[in-house]
mmCIF file of C-alpha atoms in Angstrom:
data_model
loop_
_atom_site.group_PDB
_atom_site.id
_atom_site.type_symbol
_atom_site.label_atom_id
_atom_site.label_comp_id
_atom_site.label_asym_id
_atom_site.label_seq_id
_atom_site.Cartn_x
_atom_site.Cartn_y
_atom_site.Cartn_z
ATOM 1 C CA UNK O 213 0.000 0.000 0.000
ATOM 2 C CA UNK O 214 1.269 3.148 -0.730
ATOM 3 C CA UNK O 215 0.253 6.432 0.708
ATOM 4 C CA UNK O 216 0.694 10.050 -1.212
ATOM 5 C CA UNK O 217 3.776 11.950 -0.087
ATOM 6 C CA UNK O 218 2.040 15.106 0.284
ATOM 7 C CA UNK O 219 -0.786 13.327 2.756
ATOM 8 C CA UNK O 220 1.994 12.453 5.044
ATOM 9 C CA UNK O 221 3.697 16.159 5.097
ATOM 10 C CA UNK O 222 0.184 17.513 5.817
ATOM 11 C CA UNK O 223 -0.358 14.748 8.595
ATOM 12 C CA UNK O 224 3.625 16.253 10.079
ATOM 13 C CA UNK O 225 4.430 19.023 8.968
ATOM 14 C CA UNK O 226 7.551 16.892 6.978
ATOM 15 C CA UNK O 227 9.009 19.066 3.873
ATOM 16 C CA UNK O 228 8.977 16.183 1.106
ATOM 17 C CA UNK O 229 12.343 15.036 -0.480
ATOM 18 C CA UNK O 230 11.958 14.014 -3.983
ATOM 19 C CA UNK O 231 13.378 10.713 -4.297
ATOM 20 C CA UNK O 232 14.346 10.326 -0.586
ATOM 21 C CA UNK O 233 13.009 8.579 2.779
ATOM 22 C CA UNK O 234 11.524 5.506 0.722
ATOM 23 C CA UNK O 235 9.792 6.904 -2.167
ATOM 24 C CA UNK O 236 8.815 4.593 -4.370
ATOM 25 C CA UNK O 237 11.142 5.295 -7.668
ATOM 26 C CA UNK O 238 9.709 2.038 -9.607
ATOM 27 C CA UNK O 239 6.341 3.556 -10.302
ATOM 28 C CA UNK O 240 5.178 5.700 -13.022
ATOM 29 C CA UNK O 241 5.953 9.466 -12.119
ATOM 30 C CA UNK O 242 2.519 11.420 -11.357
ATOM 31 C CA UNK O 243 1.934 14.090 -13.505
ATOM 32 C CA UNK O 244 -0.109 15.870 -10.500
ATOM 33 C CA UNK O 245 2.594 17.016 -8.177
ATOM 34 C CA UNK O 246 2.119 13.499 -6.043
ATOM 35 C CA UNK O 247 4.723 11.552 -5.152
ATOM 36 C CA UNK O 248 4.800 8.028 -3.242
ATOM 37 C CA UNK O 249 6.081 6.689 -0.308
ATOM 38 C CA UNK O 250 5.769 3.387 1.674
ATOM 39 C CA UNK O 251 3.426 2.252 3.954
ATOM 40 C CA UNK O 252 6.703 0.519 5.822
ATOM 41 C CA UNK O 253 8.072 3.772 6.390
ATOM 42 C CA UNK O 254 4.822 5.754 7.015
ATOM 43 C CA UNK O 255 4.993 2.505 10.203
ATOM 44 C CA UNK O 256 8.103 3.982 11.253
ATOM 45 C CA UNK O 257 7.733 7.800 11.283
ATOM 46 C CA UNK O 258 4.450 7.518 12.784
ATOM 47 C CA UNK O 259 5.776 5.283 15.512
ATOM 48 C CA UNK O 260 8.502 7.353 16.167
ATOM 49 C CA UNK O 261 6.440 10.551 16.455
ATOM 50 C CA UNK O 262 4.342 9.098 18.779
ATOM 51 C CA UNK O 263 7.064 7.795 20.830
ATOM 52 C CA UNK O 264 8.419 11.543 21.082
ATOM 53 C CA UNK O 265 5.226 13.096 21.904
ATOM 54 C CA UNK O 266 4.594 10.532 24.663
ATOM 55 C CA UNK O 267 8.005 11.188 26.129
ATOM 56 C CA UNK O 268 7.285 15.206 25.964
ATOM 57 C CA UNK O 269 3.927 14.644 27.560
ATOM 58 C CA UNK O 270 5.882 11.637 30.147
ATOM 59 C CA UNK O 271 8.647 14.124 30.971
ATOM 60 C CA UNK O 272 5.678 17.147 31.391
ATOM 61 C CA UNK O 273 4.000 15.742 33.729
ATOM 62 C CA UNK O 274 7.112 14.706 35.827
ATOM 63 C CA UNK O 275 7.812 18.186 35.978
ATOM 64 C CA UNK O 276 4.620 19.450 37.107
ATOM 65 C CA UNK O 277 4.250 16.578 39.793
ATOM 66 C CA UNK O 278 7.526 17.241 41.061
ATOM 67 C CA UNK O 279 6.808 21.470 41.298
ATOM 68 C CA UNK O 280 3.800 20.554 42.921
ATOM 69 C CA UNK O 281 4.883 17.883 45.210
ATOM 70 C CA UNK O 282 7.970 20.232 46.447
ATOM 71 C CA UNK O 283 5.873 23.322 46.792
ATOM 72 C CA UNK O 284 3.137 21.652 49.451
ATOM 73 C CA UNK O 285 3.725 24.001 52.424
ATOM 74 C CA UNK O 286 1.926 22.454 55.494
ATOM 75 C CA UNK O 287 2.416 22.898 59.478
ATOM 76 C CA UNK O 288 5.380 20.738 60.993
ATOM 77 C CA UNK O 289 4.804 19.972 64.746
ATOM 78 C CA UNK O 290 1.637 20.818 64.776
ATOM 79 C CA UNK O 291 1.927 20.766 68.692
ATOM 80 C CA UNK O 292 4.424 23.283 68.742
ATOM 81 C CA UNK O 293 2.526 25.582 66.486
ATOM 82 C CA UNK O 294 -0.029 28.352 67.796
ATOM 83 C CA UNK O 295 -1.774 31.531 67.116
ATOM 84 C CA UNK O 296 -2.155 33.976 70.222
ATOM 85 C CA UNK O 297 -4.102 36.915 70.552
ATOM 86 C CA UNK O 298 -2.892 40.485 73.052
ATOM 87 C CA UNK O 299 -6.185 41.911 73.454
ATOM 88 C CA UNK O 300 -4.720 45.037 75.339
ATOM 89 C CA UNK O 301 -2.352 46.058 72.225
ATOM 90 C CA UNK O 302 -4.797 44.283 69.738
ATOM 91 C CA UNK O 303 -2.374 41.862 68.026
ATOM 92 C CA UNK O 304 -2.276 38.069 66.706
ATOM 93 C CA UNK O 305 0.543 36.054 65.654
ATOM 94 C CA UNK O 306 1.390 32.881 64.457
ATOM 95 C CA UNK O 307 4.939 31.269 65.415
ATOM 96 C CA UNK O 308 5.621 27.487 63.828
ATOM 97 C CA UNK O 309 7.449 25.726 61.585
ATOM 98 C CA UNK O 310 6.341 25.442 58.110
ATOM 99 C CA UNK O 311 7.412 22.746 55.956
ATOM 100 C CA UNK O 312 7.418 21.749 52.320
ATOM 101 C CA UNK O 313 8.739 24.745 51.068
ATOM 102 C CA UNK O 314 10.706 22.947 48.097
ATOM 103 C CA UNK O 315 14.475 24.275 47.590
ATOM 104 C CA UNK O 316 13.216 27.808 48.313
ATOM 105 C CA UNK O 317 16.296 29.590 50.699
ATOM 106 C CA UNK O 318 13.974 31.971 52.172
ATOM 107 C CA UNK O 319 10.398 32.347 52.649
ATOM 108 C CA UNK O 320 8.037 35.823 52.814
ATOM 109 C CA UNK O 321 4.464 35.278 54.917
ATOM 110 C CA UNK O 322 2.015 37.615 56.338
ATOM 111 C CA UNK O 323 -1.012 37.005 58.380
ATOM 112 C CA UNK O 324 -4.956 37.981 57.441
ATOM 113 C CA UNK O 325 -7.229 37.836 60.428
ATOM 114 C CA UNK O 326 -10.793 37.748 60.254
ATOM 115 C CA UNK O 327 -12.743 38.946 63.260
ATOM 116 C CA UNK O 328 -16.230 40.095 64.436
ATOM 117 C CA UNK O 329 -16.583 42.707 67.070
ATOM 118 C CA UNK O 330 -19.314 44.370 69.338
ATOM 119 C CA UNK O 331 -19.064 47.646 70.136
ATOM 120 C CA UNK O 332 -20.940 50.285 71.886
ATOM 121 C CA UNK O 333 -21.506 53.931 71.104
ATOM 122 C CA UNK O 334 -22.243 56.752 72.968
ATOM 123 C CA UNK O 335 -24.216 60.121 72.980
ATOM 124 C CA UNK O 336 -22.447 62.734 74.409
ATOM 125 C CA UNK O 337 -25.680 64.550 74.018
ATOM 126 C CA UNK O 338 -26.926 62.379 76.973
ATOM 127 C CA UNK O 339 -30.628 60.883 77.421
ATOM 128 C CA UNK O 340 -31.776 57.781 78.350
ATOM 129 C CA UNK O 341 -29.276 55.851 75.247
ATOM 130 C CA UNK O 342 -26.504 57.514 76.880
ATOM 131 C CA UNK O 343 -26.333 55.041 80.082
ATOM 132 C CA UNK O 344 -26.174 51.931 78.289
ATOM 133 C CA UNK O 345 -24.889 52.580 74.847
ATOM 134 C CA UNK O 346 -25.873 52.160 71.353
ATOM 135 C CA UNK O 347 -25.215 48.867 70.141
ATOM 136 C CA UNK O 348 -22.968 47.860 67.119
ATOM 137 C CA UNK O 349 -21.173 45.311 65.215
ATOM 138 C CA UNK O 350 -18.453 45.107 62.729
ATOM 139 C CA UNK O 351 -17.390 42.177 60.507
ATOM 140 C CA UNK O 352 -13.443 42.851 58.763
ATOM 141 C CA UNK O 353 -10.255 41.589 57.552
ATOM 142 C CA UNK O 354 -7.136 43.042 58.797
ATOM 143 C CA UNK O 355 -3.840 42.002 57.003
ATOM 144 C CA UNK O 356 -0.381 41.982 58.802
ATOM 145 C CA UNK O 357 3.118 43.384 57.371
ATOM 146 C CA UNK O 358 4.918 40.765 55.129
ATOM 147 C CA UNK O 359 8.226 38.947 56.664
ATOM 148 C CA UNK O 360 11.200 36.883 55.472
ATOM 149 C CA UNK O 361 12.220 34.079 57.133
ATOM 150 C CA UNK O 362 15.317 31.847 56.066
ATOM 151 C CA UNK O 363 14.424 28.278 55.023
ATOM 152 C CA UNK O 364 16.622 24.800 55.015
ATOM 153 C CA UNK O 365 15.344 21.570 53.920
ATOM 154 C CA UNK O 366 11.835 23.066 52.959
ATOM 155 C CA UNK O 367 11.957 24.428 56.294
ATOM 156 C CA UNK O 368 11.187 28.078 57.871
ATOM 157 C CA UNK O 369 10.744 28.292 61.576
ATOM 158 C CA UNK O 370 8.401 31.321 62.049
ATOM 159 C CA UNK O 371 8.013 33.060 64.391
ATOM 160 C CA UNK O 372 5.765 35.939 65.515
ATOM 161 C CA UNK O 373 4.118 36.723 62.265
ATOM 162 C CA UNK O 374 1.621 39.138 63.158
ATOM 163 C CA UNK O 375 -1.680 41.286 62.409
ATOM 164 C CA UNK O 376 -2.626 44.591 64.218
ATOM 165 C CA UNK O 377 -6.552 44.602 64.511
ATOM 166 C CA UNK O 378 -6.827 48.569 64.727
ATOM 167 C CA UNK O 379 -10.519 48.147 65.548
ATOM 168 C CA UNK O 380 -12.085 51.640 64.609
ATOM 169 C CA UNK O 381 -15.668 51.951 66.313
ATOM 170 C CA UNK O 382 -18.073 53.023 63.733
ATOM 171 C CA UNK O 383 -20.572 55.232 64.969
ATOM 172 C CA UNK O 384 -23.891 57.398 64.089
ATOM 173 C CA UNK O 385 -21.404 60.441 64.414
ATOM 174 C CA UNK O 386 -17.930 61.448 64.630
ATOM 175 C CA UNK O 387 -19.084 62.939 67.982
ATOM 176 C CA UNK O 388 -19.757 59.693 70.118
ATOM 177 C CA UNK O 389 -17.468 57.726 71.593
ATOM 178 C CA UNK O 390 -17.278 54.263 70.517
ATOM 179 C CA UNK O 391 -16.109 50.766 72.310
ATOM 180 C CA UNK O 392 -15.414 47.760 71.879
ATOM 181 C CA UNK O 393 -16.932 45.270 74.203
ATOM 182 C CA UNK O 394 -15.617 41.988 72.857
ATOM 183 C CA UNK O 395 -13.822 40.491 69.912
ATOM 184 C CA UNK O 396 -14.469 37.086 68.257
ATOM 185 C CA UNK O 397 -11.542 35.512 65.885
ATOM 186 C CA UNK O 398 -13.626 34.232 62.503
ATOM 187 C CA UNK O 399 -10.116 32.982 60.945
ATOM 188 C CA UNK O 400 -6.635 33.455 60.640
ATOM 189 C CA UNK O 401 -4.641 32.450 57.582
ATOM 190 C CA UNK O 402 -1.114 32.435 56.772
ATOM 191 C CA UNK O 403 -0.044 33.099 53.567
ATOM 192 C CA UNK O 404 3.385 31.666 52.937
ATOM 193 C CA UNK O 405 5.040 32.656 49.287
ATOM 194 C CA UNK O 406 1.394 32.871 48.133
ATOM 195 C CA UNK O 407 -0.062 30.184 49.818
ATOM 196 C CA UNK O 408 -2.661 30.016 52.218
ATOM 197 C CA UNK O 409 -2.586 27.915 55.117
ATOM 198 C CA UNK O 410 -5.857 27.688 57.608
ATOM 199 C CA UNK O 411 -4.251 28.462 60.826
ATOM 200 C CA UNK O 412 -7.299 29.128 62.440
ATOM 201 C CA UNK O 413 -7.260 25.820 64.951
ATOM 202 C CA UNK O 414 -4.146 26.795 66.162
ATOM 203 C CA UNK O 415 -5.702 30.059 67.801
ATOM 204 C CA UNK O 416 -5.245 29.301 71.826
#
């Protein structure tokens, strides 16, 4: 069986040879621009370009697993790990070690901090709100300063990576005086070159 020379170089992009790669010389010559060449060696180019693409894909994916499997940053010690909270300055950090940080020689992380407080304003107008205070609530995010850390072995030992709450009381007007009565922690996550860890269960 023979196969048109021009099929094949549309099939791989080949530049035909005359006379070369197996064409078939004993046959008439086609007046139509055609040429021939053998099904045997059609076989052996197809084979072999399906051989290389496999590899490319084989080695591809061997790259990718590998970038992903050394760039899996997770908690190490997971007892020794913890995120505390200084109420009367208004801070939370995180200090632990953080592994699976590939061949990187230093790391940069910052912590965001999720929290829900209830506040209280006041009238300085006075009246009957003025005893107890005007009620409130706030939902926000509050995102810490970004630090470098040095790294061995996919290793960084952090420590004290911290967010400032700054809790501004938002009140009726700039007049009143607001407070803040209490202060829940929604979630704190620590984002290690660009990945976010859930650190929230470590909160003591």
């Amino acid at each position: 069986m023979l196969i048109p020379s021009k099929v094949i170089c549309a099939l791989f992009g080949w530049i035909p040879i005359g006379g070369s790669y197996g064409f078939n010389r004993s046959r008439s010559p086609r007046t139509d621009g055609y040429q021939y060449i053998s099904i045997k060696f059609f076989n052996q180019a197809f084979k072999a370009s399906i051989m290389k693409k496999l590899s490319l894909l084989a080695l591809s994916l061997f790259l990718v697993v590998g970038t992903m499997s050394a760039q899996n940053p997770h908690i190490n010690k997971k007892d020794q790990a913890g995120v505390v909270a200084d109420w009367s300055t208004e801070i939370v950090c995180f200090s632990g070690v953080v592994a699976g940080n590939g061949n990187a020689s230093s790391v940069t992380a910052y912590l965001e901090v999720a929290v829900d407080a209830e506040t209280l304003c006041y009238n300085p107008a006075g009246g009957a709100k003025d005893d107890v205070g005007v009620p409130g609530h706030q939902s926000f995010t509050v995102k810490g300063e970004a630090q470098t850390f040095d790294c061995k072995n996919g290793k960084a030992n952090l420590q004290n990576v911290c967010a400032a709450l700054n809790i501004e009381v938002s009140c009726p007007n700039w007049k009143w005086t607001g407070v803040v009565e209490d202060v829940h922690i929604l979630s704190v996550s620590l984002i290690i070159n660009g990945k976010t860890l859930d650190v929230t269960n470590f909160y003591h």
